[in-house]
Coordinates of C-alpha atoms and ligand atoms in Angstrom, one line a residue:
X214 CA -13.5 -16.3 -9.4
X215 CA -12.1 -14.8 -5.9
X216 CA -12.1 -11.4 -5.4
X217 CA -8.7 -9.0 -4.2
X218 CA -8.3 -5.6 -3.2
X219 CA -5.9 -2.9 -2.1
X220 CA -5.5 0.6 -1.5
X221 CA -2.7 3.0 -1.5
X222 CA -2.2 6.7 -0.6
X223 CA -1.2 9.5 -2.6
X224 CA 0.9 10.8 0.1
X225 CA 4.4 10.5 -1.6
X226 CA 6.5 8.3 -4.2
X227 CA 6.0 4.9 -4.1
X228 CA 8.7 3.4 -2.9
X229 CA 10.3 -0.3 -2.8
X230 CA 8.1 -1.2 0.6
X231 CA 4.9 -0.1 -1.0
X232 CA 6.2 -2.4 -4.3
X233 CA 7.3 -5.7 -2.0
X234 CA 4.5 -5.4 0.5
X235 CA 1.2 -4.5 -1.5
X236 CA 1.9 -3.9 -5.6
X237 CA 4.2 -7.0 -6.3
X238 CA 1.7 -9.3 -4.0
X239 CA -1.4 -7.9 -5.5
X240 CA -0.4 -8.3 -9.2
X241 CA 0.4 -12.0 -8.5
X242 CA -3.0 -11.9 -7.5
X243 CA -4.4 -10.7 -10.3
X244 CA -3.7 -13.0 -12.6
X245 CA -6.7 -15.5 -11.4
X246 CA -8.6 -13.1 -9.1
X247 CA -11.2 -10.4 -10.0
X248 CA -9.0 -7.9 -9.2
X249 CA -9.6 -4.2 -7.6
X250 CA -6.7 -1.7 -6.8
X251 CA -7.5 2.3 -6.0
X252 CA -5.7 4.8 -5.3
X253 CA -7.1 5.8 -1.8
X254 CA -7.0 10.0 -2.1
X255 CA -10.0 10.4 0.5
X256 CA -7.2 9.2 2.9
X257 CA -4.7 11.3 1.1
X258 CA -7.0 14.0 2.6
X259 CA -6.5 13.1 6.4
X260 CA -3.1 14.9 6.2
X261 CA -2.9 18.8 5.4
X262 CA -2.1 18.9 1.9
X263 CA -2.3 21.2 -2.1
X264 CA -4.7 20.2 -4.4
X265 CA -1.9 20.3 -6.9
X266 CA 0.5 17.8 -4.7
X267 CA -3.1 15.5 -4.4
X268 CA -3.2 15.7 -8.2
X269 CA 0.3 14.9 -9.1
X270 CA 0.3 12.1 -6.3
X271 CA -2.7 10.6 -7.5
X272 CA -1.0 10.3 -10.8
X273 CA 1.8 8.9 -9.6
X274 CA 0.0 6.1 -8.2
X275 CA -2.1 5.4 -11.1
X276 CA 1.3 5.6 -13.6
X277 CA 3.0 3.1 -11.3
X278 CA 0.4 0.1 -10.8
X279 CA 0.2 0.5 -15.2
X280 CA 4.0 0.8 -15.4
X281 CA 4.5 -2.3 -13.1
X282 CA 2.4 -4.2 -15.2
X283 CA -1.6 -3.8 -14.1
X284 CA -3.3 -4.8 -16.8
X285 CA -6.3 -2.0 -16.9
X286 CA -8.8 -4.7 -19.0
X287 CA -8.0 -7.3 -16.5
X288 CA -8.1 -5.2 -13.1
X289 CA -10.2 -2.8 -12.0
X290 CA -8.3 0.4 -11.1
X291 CA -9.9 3.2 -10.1
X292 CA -9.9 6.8 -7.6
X293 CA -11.2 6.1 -4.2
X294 CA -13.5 9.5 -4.6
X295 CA -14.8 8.3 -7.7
X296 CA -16.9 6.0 -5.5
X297 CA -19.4 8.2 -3.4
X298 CA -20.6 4.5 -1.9
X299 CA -17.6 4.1 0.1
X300 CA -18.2 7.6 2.0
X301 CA -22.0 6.4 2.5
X302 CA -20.9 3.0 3.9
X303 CA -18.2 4.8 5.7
X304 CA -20.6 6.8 8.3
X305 CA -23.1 3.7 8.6
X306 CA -19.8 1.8 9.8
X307 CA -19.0 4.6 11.8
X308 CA -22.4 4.1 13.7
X309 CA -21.7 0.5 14.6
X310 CA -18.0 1.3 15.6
X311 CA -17.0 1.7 19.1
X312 CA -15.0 4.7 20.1
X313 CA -12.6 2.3 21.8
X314 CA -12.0 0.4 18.7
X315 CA -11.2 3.8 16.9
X316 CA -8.3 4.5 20.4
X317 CA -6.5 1.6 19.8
X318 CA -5.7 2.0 16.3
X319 CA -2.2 2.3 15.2
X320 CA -2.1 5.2 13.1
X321 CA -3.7 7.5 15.8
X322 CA -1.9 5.6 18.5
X323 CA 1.5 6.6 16.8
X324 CA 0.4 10.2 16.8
X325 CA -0.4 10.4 19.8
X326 CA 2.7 9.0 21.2
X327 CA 4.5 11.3 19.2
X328 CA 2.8 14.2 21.0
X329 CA 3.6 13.0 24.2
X330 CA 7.0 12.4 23.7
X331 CA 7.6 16.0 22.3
X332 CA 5.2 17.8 25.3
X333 CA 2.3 18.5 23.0
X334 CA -1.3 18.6 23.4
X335 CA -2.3 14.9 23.3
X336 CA -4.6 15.4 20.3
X337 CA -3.0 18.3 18.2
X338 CA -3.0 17.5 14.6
X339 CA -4.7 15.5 14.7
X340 CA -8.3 15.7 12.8
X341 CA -11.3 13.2 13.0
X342 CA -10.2 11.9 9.3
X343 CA -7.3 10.2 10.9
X344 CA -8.8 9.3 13.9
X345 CA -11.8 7.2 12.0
X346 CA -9.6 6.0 9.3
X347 CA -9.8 2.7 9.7
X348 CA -13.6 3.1 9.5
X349 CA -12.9 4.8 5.8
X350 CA -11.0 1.8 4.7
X351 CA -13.0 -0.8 6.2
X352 CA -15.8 0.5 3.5
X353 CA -13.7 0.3 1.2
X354 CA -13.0 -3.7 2.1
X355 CA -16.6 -4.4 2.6
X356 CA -18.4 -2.8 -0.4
X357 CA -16.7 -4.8 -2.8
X358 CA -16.3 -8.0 -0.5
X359 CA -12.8 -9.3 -1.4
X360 CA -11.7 -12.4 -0.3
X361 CA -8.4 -11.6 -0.1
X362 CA -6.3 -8.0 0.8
X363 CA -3.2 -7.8 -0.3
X364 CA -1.2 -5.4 2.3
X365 CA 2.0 -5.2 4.3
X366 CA 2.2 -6.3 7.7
X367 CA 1.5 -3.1 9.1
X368 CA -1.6 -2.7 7.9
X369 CA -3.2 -5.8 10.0
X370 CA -4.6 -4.1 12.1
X371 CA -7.0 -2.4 9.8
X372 CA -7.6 -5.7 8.3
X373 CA -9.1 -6.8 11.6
X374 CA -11.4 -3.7 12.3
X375 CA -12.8 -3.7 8.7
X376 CA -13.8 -7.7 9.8
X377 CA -14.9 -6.3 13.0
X378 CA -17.4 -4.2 11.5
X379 CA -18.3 -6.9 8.9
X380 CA -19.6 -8.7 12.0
X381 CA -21.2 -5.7 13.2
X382 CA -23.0 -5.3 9.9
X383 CA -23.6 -9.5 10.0
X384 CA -24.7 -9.6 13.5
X385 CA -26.9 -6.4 14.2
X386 CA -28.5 -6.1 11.2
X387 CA -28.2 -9.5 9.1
X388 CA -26.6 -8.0 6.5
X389 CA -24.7 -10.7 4.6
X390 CA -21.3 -9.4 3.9
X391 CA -17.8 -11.4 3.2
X392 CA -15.2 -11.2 5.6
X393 CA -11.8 -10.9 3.9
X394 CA -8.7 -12.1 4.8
X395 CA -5.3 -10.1 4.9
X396 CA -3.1 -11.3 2.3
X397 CA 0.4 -11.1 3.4
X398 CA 3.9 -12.0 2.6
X399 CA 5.5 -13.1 5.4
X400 CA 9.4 -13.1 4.2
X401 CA 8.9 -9.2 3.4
X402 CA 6.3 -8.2 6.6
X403 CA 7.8 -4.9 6.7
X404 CA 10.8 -3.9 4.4
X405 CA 13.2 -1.5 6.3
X406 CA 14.3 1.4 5.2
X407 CA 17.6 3.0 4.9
X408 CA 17.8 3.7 8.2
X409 CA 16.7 0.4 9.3
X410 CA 13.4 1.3 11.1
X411 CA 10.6 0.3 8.6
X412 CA 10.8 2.2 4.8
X413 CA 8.1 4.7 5.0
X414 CA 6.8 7.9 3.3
X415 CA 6.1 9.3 7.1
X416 CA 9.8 8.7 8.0
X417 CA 11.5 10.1 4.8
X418 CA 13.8 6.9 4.6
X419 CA 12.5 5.3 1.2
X420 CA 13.7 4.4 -2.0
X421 CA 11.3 5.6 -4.7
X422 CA 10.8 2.8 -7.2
X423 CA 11.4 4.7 -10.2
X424 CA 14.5 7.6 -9.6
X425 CA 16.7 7.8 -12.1
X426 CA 19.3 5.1 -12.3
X427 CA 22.3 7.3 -10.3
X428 CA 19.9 8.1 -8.1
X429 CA 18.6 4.8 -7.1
X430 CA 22.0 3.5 -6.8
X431 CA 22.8 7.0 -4.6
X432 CA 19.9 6.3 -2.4
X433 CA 21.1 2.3 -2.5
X434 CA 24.7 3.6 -1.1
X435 CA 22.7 5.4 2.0
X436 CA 21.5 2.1 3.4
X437 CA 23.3 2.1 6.7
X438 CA 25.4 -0.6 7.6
X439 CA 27.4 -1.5 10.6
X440 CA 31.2 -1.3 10.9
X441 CA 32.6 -4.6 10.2
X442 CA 36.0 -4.7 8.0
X443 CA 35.3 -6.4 4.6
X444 CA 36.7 -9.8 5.8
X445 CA 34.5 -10.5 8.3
X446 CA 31.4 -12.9 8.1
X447 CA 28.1 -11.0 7.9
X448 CA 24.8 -12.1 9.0
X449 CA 22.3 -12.1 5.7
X450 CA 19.4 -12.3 8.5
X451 CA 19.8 -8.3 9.9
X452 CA 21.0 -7.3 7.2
X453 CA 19.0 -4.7 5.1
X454 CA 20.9 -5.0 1.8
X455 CA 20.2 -8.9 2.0
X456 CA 16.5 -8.6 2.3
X457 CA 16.1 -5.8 -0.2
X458 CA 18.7 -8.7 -2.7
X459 CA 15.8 -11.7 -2.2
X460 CA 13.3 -9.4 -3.9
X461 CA 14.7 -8.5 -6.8
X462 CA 17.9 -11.6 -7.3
X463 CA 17.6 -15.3 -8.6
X464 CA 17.7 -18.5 -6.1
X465 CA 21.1 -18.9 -7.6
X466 CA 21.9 -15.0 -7.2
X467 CA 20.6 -15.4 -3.3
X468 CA 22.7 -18.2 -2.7
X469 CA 26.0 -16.4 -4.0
X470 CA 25.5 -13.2 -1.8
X471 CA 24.5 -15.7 1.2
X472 CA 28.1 -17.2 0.0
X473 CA 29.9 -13.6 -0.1
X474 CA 28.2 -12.7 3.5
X475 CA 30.0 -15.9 5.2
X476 CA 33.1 -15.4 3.3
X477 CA 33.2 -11.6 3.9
X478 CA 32.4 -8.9 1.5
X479 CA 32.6 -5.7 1.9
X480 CA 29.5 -3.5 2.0
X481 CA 30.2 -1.4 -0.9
X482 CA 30.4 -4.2 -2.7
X483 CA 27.2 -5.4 -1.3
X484 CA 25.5 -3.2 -2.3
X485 CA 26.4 -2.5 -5.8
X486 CA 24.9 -5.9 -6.3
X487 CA 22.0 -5.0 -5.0
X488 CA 21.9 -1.8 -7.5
X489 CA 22.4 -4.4 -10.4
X490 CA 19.7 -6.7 -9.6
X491 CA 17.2 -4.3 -8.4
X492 CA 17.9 -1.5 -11.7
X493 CA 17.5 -4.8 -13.7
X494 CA 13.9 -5.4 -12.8
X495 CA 12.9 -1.4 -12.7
X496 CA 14.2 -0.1 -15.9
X497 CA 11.8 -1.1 -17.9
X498 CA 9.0 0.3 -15.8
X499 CA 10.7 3.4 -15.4
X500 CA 10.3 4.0 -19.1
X501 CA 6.9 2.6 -18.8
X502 CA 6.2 4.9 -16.0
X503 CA 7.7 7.8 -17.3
X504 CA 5.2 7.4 -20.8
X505 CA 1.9 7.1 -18.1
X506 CA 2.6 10.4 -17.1
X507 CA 2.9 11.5 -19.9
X508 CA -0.9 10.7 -21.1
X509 CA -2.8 11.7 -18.2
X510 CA -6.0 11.5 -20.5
X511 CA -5.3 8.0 -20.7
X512 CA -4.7 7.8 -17.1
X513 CA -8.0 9.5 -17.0
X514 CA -9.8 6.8 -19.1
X515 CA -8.5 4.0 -17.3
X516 CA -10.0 5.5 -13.7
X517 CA -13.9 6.2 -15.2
X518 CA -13.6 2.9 -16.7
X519 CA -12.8 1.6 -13.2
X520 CA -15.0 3.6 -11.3
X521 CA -18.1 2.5 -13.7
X522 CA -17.0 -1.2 -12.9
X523 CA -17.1 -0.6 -9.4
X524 CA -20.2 0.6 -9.0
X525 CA -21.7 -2.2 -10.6
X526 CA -21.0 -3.7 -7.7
X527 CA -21.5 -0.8 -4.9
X528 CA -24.5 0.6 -5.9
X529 CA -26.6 -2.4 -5.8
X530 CA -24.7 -3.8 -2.6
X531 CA -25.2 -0.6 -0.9
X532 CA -28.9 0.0 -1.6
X533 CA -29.4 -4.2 0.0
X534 CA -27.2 -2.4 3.3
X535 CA -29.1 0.7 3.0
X536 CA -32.5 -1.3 3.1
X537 CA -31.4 -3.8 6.1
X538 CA -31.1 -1.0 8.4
X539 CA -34.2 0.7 7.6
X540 CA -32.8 4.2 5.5
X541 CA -35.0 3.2 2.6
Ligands
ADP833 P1 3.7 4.5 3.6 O1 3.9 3.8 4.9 O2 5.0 4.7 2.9 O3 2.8 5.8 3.7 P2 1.3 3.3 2.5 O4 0.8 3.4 3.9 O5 0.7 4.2 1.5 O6 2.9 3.6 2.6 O7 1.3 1.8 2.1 C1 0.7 1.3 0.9 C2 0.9 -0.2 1.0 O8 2.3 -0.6 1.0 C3 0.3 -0.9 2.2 O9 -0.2 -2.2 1.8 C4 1.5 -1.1 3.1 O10 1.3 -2.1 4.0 C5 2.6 -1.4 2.1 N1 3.9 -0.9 2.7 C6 4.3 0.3 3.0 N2 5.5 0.3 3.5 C7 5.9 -0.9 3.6 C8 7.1 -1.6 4.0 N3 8.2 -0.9 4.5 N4 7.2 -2.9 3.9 C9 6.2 -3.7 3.5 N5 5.0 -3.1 3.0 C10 4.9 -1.8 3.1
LIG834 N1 -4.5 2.2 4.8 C1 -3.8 1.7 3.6 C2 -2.3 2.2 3.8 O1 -2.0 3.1 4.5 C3 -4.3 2.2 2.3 C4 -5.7 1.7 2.1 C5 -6.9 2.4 2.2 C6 -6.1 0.3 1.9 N2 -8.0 1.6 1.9 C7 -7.5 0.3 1.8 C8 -5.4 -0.9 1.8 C9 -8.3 -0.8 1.6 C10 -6.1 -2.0 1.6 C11 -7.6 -2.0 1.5 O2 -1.5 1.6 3.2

């Protein structure tokens, strides 16, 4: 059976992009791959942060791949930390990865940007964690050799360097590793947010995937919108509300509000279709969700169980690596 994997911070609520782009995808996937999904906390650590908010984020995580429907016999699912491997792998990746490689990475690109832009020191908050993050997560990749990587389209990028340094590995020191391929859905690449620019934790613009019902449909209401009068024709293709709609409606449902849009409908009315379709498809896991926090034991349970499965596979791979380039 093929192998998939995918990682997500604890760094805030999971939100509708991190459901579209990477849980929805990789639980499709599950259900005929050998399937591994972590909640990636050494990452968590690359950004200042209280053991307690790591704690509670971590659960979160955890509670929302089982609410959504992760079936914990089925899938592996287990803490990134749990894995002392993927640290190990991490620095020898580290040694075969040019500095450049690291420069041109996107999260440490957009930092430094932002420094420049507000007169900072190029470099100030920024620690080597995020600077060599892509090395961390190409272990990740590599030490379980997936075939596929279910991800949103921003994460590409990382795809590529973890199957850079697979060649590295390959090439210098004939270590036989898989090379996975990014697993992406193209219709939903990046899912904006509700101001538009791309729904992220970092830009504080998301819609968590399991507030309250007012509260979803409040957040819902915030999506901004331009200014045309409720009788004019509306194009479904920039429209936020519409791409949010595919995700969660019916071909038949899609087809109406593609029908309203050339007709004219008003935004308001727009988007309390949206609220429908979307609370339809969360309520349930929002109970579900709700009762995972509840049992963090069980939580607990499900991660050693994980984190035993996964180093079946990481111990002995690492010890072959470790061997190859002459540490033992
Ligand atoms: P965030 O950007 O909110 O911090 P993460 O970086 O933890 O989210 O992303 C976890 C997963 O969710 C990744 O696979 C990422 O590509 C996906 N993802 C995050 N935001 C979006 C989005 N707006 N559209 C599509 N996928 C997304
Ligand atoms: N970098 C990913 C993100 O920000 C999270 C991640 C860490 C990941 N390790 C991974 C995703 C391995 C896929 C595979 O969303």
């Amino acid at each position: 059976m093929k192998r998939s994997l995918t990682g997500i911070k604890p760094t805030g609520d999971i939100h509708l992009g991190n459901y579209i782009g990477a849980i929805k995808p990789a639980l499709k996937l599950a259900a005929n791959h050998e399937s591994y999904y972590f909640v990636a906390n050494g990452h968590g650590l690359t950004k200042p942060h209280q053991k307690e908010e790591l704690h509670a984020l971590t659960k979160g995580v955890v509670a929302s791949w089982l609410a959504l429907g992760l079936d914990p016999n089925q899938t592996t699912l287990y803490r990134q930390s749990d894995i002392p491997e993927v640290f190990e792998l991490s620095w020898i990746l580290a040694t075969l990865s040019p500095k450049g490689l690291m420069n041109r990475a996107h999260a440490y690109k957009a930092m430094v940007d932002e420094n420049e832009a507000n007169s900072r020191e190029l470099d100030a908050g920024i620690n080597m964690g995020l600077f060599t993050y892509p090395i961390l997560m190409a272990a990740d990749i590599l030490l379980v050799e997936p075939d596929v990587v279910p991800v949103g389209k921003d994460q590409m990028q990382h795809i590529e360097i973890a199957r850079d340094l697979g060649l590295a590995l390959r090439n210098q020191h004939k270590v036989t590793v898989k090379l996975p391929e990014p697993y992406i859905m193209e219709d939903v690449a990046v899912l904006p947010g509700l101001d538009g620019r791309k729904m992220s934790k970092s830009y504080g613009n998301t819609i968590p995937l399991f507030v309250e019902k007012n509260e979803l449909k409040k957040r819902i209401y915030k999506i901004k919108t331009d200014s045309l009068p409720p009788s004019a024709p509306k194009d479904p293709a920039t429209s936020t509300i519409y791409m949010l709609y595919k995700q969660f409606a019916t071909t038949e449902e899609v087809k109406g509000l593609e029908g309203a849009f050339q007709e004219g409908i008003g935004w308001g009315d727009a988007k309390g279709e949206l609220f429908r379709v979307a609370n339809r498809e969360l309520e349930e896991p929002r109970e579900l969700y709700k009762e995972w926090l509840a049992n963090p034991e069980k939580m607990e349970r499900v991660l050693e169980d994980g984190a035993d499965r996964v180093r079946q596979v990481s111990v002995p791979f690492l010890q072959t690596i470790k061997k190859e380039l002459g540490l033992t």
